[in-house]
Coordinates of C-alpha atoms and ligand atoms in Angstrom, one line a residue:
M1 CA 0.0 0.0 0.0
T2 CA 1.4 3.4 -0.9
D3 CA 1.4 6.3 1.6
D4 CA -1.2 8.0 -0.5
Q5 CA -3.6 5.0 -0.4
S6 CA -3.0 4.6 3.3
L7 CA -3.9 8.3 4.1
L8 CA -6.9 8.3 1.8
G9 CA -8.2 5.1 3.5
E10 CA -7.8 6.8 6.8
V11 CA -9.6 9.9 5.7
G12 CA -12.5 7.8 4.4
N13 CA -13.1 6.5 7.9
N14 CA -12.4 9.7 9.8
L15 CA -13.4 12.5 7.6
F16 CA -14.7 14.6 10.6
M17 CA -11.1 14.8 11.8
F18 CA -10.1 16.8 8.8
A19 CA -13.2 19.0 8.6
D20 CA -11.4 22.2 9.4
I21 CA -8.5 21.9 7.0
P22 CA -8.3 22.3 3.2
P23 CA -8.6 19.0 1.3
E24 CA -5.1 19.4 -0.3
Y25 CA -3.6 18.7 3.2
Y26 CA -5.3 15.4 3.8
R27 CA -4.9 14.4 0.2
T28 CA -1.1 14.8 0.5
P29 CA 0.8 11.5 1.2
I30 CA 2.0 11.3 4.7
A31 CA 5.7 11.1 3.7
T32 CA 5.4 14.4 1.8
L33 CA 3.6 16.0 4.8
L34 CA 6.5 14.9 7.1
E35 CA 9.1 16.1 4.6
R36 CA 7.5 19.5 4.4
G37 CA 7.1 19.7 8.1
Q38 CA 10.9 19.0 8.6
K39 CA 11.7 21.6 6.0
I40 CA 9.7 24.3 7.9
K41 CA 11.4 23.2 11.1
R42 CA 14.8 23.8 9.5
Q43 CA 13.7 27.2 8.2
M44 CA 12.3 28.4 11.5
G45 CA 15.2 27.0 13.6
D46 CA 15.1 28.1 17.3
E47 CA 11.8 30.1 16.8
L48 CA 9.8 26.8 16.7
L49 CA 9.5 23.9 19.2
I50 CA 7.3 20.9 18.5
L51 CA 6.2 18.8 21.5
A52 CA 4.4 15.4 21.4
H53 CA 2.8 13.4 24.2
H54 CA 3.7 9.7 24.6
Y55 CA 0.2 8.8 23.3
Q56 CA 0.6 10.6 20.1
Q57 CA 0.3 8.7 16.8
N58 CA 3.7 7.7 15.2
D59 CA 3.8 10.0 12.2
T60 CA 3.0 13.1 14.2
F61 CA 5.4 11.9 16.9
S62 CA 8.2 11.8 14.4
L63 CA 8.1 15.5 14.0
A64 CA 8.6 16.3 17.7
D65 CA 11.7 17.9 19.2
H66 CA 10.7 16.5 22.6
S67 CA 8.2 13.8 23.8
G68 CA 7.1 12.9 27.2
D69 CA 4.2 13.2 29.7
S70 CA 2.1 16.4 30.0
L71 CA 4.2 17.9 32.9
Y72 CA 7.5 17.2 31.3
L73 CA 6.3 18.8 28.0
A74 CA 4.9 21.8 29.8
Q75 CA 8.3 22.2 31.5
Q76 CA 10.1 22.0 28.1
A77 CA 7.8 24.7 26.9
A78 CA 8.7 26.9 29.9
Q79 CA 12.4 26.4 29.3
T80 CA 12.5 27.1 25.6
K81 CA 13.2 30.5 24.1
A82 CA 11.2 29.4 21.0
R83 CA 8.5 31.9 20.2
F84 CA 6.1 29.2 18.9
V85 CA 5.4 26.0 20.7
V86 CA 3.3 23.5 18.6
F87 CA 1.8 21.1 21.2
C88 CA 0.8 17.7 19.7
G89 CA -1.3 16.7 22.7
V90 CA -4.8 17.5 23.9
L91 CA -6.3 20.8 25.0
F92 CA -5.5 20.7 28.8
M93 CA -1.9 20.0 28.0
A94 CA -1.6 23.0 25.6
E95 CA -3.4 25.1 28.3
S96 CA -0.8 24.0 30.9
A97 CA 2.0 24.9 28.5
D98 CA 0.5 28.4 27.9
I99 CA 0.0 28.9 31.7
I100 CA 3.7 28.4 32.4
T101 CA 5.3 30.0 29.3
A102 CA 6.1 33.7 29.0
D103 CA 3.6 36.1 27.6
D104 CA 5.5 36.6 24.4
Q105 CA 5.4 32.9 23.6
M106 CA 2.6 31.3 21.7
V107 CA 1.3 27.8 22.2
L108 CA -0.6 26.2 19.3
L109 CA -2.7 23.0 19.2
P110 CA -2.7 21.4 15.7
N111 CA -6.3 20.2 15.9
L112 CA -8.6 22.3 18.1
T113 CA -11.0 19.4 18.6
A114 CA -8.3 17.4 20.4
G115 CA -9.9 17.5 23.9
C116 CA -9.8 15.1 26.8
S117 CA -13.0 13.3 27.9
M118 CA -11.8 13.1 31.5
A119 CA -11.0 16.8 31.8
D120 CA -14.4 17.6 30.3
M121 CA -16.1 15.7 33.2
A122 CA -15.2 18.5 35.6
D123 CA -16.5 21.9 34.8
R124 CA -16.0 24.9 37.1
D125 CA -19.6 25.4 38.1
H126 CA -20.2 21.8 39.3
V127 CA -16.8 21.6 41.0
E128 CA -17.3 24.9 42.8
D129 CA -20.8 23.8 43.9
A130 CA -19.5 20.5 45.2
L131 CA -16.7 22.3 47.2
D132 CA -19.3 24.7 48.7
Q133 CA -21.6 21.8 49.6
V134 CA -18.9 20.0 51.5
L135 CA -18.0 23.2 53.3
E136 CA -21.6 23.7 54.4
I137 CA -22.0 20.1 55.5
C138 CA -18.6 19.7 57.3
G139 CA -18.1 23.3 58.5
V140 CA -14.5 23.2 57.2
P141 CA -13.3 23.3 53.5
A142 CA -12.1 20.2 51.7
I143 CA -8.6 20.8 50.1
P144 CA -8.9 20.4 46.3
I145 CA -6.2 18.2 44.8
T146 CA -6.5 18.3 41.1
Y147 CA -4.9 16.0 38.5
I148 CA -3.0 17.9 35.8
N149 CA -5.5 16.3 33.4
S150 CA -8.0 19.1 34.0
S151 CA -9.1 22.4 32.4
A152 CA -7.3 25.6 33.2
E153 CA -10.5 26.8 34.9
I154 CA -10.3 24.0 37.4
K155 CA -6.6 24.6 38.0
A156 CA -7.4 28.2 38.8
L157 CA -10.2 27.2 41.1
T158 CA -7.8 24.8 42.9
A159 CA -5.5 27.8 43.6
E160 CA -8.4 29.9 44.8
R161 CA -9.4 27.2 47.3
G162 CA -5.9 26.6 48.6
G163 CA -5.2 23.3 46.8
S164 CA -2.5 21.9 44.5
I165 CA -2.2 20.2 41.1
C166 CA -0.7 16.7 41.0
T167 CA 0.4 14.3 38.3
S168 CA 0.3 10.5 38.2
S169 CA 3.9 10.5 39.3
N170 CA 3.6 12.6 42.5
S171 CA -0.1 12.1 43.5
E172 CA 0.8 10.4 46.8
R173 CA 3.1 13.2 47.9
I174 CA 0.5 15.8 47.0
L175 CA -2.4 14.0 48.6
R176 CA -0.4 13.6 51.8
W177 CA 0.3 17.3 51.8
G178 CA -3.4 18.0 51.2
L179 CA -4.4 15.9 54.2
S180 CA -1.9 17.9 56.3
Q181 CA -3.7 21.1 55.4
G182 CA -7.2 20.0 56.4
E183 CA -9.5 17.2 57.5
R184 CA -10.3 16.0 54.0
V185 CA -9.3 16.4 50.4
F186 CA -11.5 16.5 47.3
F187 CA -9.7 14.8 44.4
F188 CA -10.6 16.0 40.8
P189 CA -11.3 14.8 38.2
D190 CA -10.1 11.2 38.0
Q191 CA -11.7 8.9 40.6
F192 CA -9.3 6.1 39.8
L193 CA -6.0 7.9 40.3
G194 CA -7.4 9.4 43.5
H195 CA -8.7 6.0 44.8
N196 CA -5.6 4.0 43.9
T197 CA -3.3 6.6 45.5
A198 CA -5.4 6.8 48.7
L199 CA -5.4 3.0 49.1
Q200 CA -1.7 2.9 48.5
M201 CA -1.3 5.5 51.3
G202 CA -3.2 3.1 53.7
I203 CA -6.3 5.2 53.9
K204 CA -9.2 3.0 55.0
P205 CA -11.7 2.1 52.2
E206 CA -14.6 3.5 54.4
E207 CA -12.8 6.9 54.5
I208 CA -12.8 7.2 50.7
V209 CA -16.1 8.1 49.0
L210 CA -17.2 8.7 45.4
W211 CA -19.0 12.0 44.7
A212 CA -21.6 11.4 41.9
R213 CA -21.5 14.9 40.2
E214 CA -25.0 14.4 38.8
K215 CA -26.7 13.8 42.2
A216 CA -27.6 16.0 45.1
D217 CA -24.9 15.9 47.8
G218 CA -22.9 13.7 45.4
G219 CA -25.4 10.9 46.1
L220 CA -23.8 10.5 49.6
T221 CA -25.3 10.6 53.1
L222 CA -24.2 13.5 55.4
E223 CA -22.5 10.9 57.6
Q224 CA -20.5 9.5 54.7
I225 CA -19.3 12.9 53.7
K226 CA -18.3 13.9 57.3
R227 CA -16.4 10.6 57.8
A228 CA -14.5 10.9 54.5
K229 CA -10.8 11.8 54.3
V230 CA -10.8 11.5 50.5
I231 CA -13.8 12.5 48.3
L232 CA -13.4 11.4 44.7
W233 CA -15.0 13.3 41.8
N234 CA -16.5 10.6 39.5
G235 CA -14.5 11.3 36.4
F236 CA -12.5 8.7 34.6
C237 CA -10.3 8.1 31.5
S238 CA -12.2 6.5 28.7
V239 CA -9.0 4.7 27.6
H240 CA -7.7 3.4 30.9
Q241 CA -11.1 2.3 32.3
R242 CA -11.0 -0.4 29.7
F243 CA -8.2 -2.5 31.3
T244 CA -9.7 -5.1 33.6
P245 CA -8.6 -7.9 35.9
A246 CA -9.9 -10.4 33.3
H247 CA -7.3 -9.1 30.8
I248 CA -4.6 -9.7 33.4
A249 CA -5.8 -13.2 34.2
G250 CA -6.0 -13.9 30.4
V251 CA -2.5 -12.7 29.5
R252 CA -1.0 -14.5 32.5
K253 CA -2.5 -17.8 31.3
R254 CA -1.5 -17.2 27.7
V255 CA 2.0 -16.0 28.2
P256 CA 3.7 -17.7 31.2
G257 CA 6.2 -15.5 33.1
I258 CA 4.7 -12.2 31.8
Q259 CA 4.7 -9.2 34.1
V260 CA 1.8 -6.7 34.1
M261 CA 2.2 -3.0 34.6
V262 CA -0.7 -0.6 34.4
H263 CA -1.3 3.2 34.6
P264 CA -3.0 4.4 37.9
E265 CA -5.9 5.8 35.8
C266 CA -7.0 2.1 35.5
P267 CA -9.8 0.9 37.8
V268 CA -8.8 -0.1 41.4
E269 CA -9.4 -3.8 40.8
T270 CA -7.1 -3.7 37.8
V271 CA -4.3 -1.9 39.7
K272 CA -4.7 -4.4 42.5
A273 CA -4.4 -7.4 40.2
A274 CA -1.3 -6.0 38.3
D275 CA 2.3 -6.6 39.3
F276 CA 3.1 -2.9 39.1
S277 CA 1.5 0.4 38.5
G278 CA 3.0 3.8 37.5
S279 CA 2.8 6.9 35.3
T280 CA 3.9 6.8 31.7
S281 CA 7.4 7.8 32.6
Q282 CA 7.5 5.2 35.4
I283 CA 6.3 2.5 33.0
I284 CA 9.0 3.4 30.4
K285 CA 11.7 3.4 33.1
K286 CA 10.6 0.2 34.8
V287 CA 10.3 -1.8 31.5
S288 CA 13.4 -0.3 29.9
E289 CA 15.5 -1.3 32.9
A290 CA 14.0 -4.8 33.3
P291 CA 16.2 -7.8 32.4
K292 CA 16.8 -8.6 28.7
G293 CA 14.2 -11.0 27.3
S294 CA 11.6 -10.2 29.9
K295 CA 7.9 -10.2 29.0
W296 CA 5.5 -7.4 29.7
A297 CA 1.8 -6.6 29.3
I298 CA 1.2 -2.9 29.7
G299 CA -2.1 -1.2 30.5
T300 CA -1.9 2.1 28.9
E301 CA -2.5 3.8 25.5
I302 CA -1.6 1.7 22.5
N303 CA 0.6 4.1 20.6
M304 CA 3.0 4.3 23.5
V305 CA 3.0 0.6 24.1
D306 CA 3.5 -0.2 20.4
R307 CA 6.5 2.1 20.2
M308 CA 8.0 0.5 23.3
A309 CA 7.4 -3.0 21.9
K310 CA 9.3 -2.2 18.7
E311 CA 12.2 -0.4 20.4
L312 CA 12.7 -2.8 23.2
K313 CA 12.4 -5.9 21.1
A314 CA 15.2 -4.6 18.8
K315 CA 17.3 -3.4 21.8
D316 CA 16.8 -6.0 24.5
D317 CA 14.7 -8.8 22.9
K318 CA 11.9 -7.9 25.3
Y319 CA 8.3 -9.1 24.6
I320 CA 5.7 -6.4 25.1
E321 CA 2.0 -6.3 24.4
V322 CA -0.9 -4.0 25.3
L323 CA -3.0 -5.5 28.1
N324 CA -6.3 -5.1 26.3
P325 CA -6.3 -6.6 22.8
N326 CA -9.2 -4.4 21.7
V327 CA -7.1 -1.3 20.6
C328 CA -7.1 1.2 23.5
I329 CA -6.4 4.4 21.7
C330 CA -6.8 8.0 22.9
S331 CA -9.0 9.0 20.0
T332 CA -8.8 12.7 20.7
M333 CA -5.0 12.8 20.9
Y334 CA -5.1 10.9 17.6
R335 CA -6.8 13.9 15.9
N336 CA -3.4 15.7 15.6
H337 CA -2.7 14.1 12.2
P338 CA 0.4 15.3 10.3
A339 CA -2.0 17.1 8.0
H340 CA -3.1 19.3 10.9
V341 CA 0.5 19.9 12.0
L342 CA 1.5 21.0 8.6
W343 CA -1.5 23.2 8.3
V344 CA -0.4 25.0 11.5
L345 CA 3.3 25.0 10.4
D346 CA 2.5 26.5 7.0
H347 CA 0.7 29.4 8.7
L348 CA 3.6 29.9 11.1
R349 CA 6.1 30.0 8.3
D350 CA 3.9 32.7 6.7
Q351 CA 3.8 34.6 10.0
K352 CA 0.0 34.1 10.3
P353 CA -0.4 31.9 13.4
I354 CA -3.6 29.9 13.8
H355 CA -4.9 27.6 16.5
Q356 CA -3.3 29.5 19.4
I357 CA -4.3 28.3 22.9
K358 CA -4.4 31.4 25.1
V359 CA -5.6 31.1 28.7
P360 CA -7.1 34.4 29.8
E361 CA -6.3 36.3 33.0
P362 CA -6.9 35.8 35.9
V363 CA -7.2 32.1 35.1
K364 CA -3.6 32.0 33.8
S365 CA -2.0 33.5 36.9
L366 CA -4.1 31.3 39.2
G367 CA -3.4 28.2 37.2
R368 CA 0.3 29.0 37.4
Q369 CA -0.1 29.4 41.2
A370 CA -1.6 25.9 41.4
L371 CA 1.1 24.3 39.2
T372 CA 3.9 26.1 41.1
K373 CA 2.5 24.8 44.3
M374 CA 2.9 21.3 43.0
L375 CA 6.4 21.9 41.7
E376 CA 7.4 23.3 45.1
L377 CA 5.8 20.3 46.9
S378 CA 7.6 17.8 44.5
A379 CA 11.0 19.4 44.8
Ligands
SF4_1 S1 -5.6 9.0 27.6 FE1 -7.5 9.5 28.8 S2 -6.8 11.1 30.3 FE2 -5.2 11.0 28.6 S3 -5.8 12.5 27.2 FE3 -6.7 10.6 26.4 S4 -8.8 10.6 27.4 FE4 -7.6 12.2 28.4

């Protein structure tokens, strides 16, 4: 199959992905798009930085100057002198990058429809209402601890209410800090990262409650709320919730000696059944440093697992497969096709930037305050 056929086949199934760009972009073979992208990178030199999240599709990934998790990429954006940062990730990541970059830098998202279903599960009005309700019921505020996978608005609210952001690498440390600041924390928006972290810290199951955002008082009794040390917002990741204990049992039976590592956004029972759990960077470190020839099933997004499987097979003869055989893809991240990247790069080359992500004030300053709090607590 030629590059041209492969892209046209893809467009046929996913035309909505390309609705906002001229047809000549998605009709161009991928190899040509990538060549043109590399040429613009050379022309723009230090003015341009391209970042790609671990979960990004391979062709787009190949254009990146740096790849990593959302925090690492935001830090790369903050350290660069580049005037333009093209962020091949999802909206909340580009917002975080804009929050911590200087005002004369511009962050651009190749496809503006690349959102995150988990971040969208927590909007400011509902989160603020929930915090107010807990204050009224308990007489003291719950400290908000907010996963970095959240909107800029929620990060700002977290700062206003004296809380901190966390990542999947430092959630335990930040949750511990939160509990030192008050009687209870309210964890947004991912119930599973909050729950897995709280259990790992030894918090009793009866002191962890799930707040159903669609119900009055979160669907909890006043007694349950007053007894809770950790209240979990009921958001989740549509990709990671699909890894189950049955997948773990299945792969252990099929591949003797295989070890299982999953992301802490997976359900509690899945994390309990796995051999290890960790953030994307922790997964890469653990599996890369494992003995040659070892076998791994990994519970996270397929693009990252596929790349690891190829690289570590060639380097260390490791066997790696994705834990759920039914492709677990972050479909919104995937929307940053090389055609979108080139569309944005062509505009940058012509000094007519498009797709800028600009967080307005005071949300930007407050969001920076919440992110800075996390960096101080993690130092
Ligand atoms: S993998 Fe899940 S949490 Fe991460 S961007 Fe995709 S939907 Fe959001």
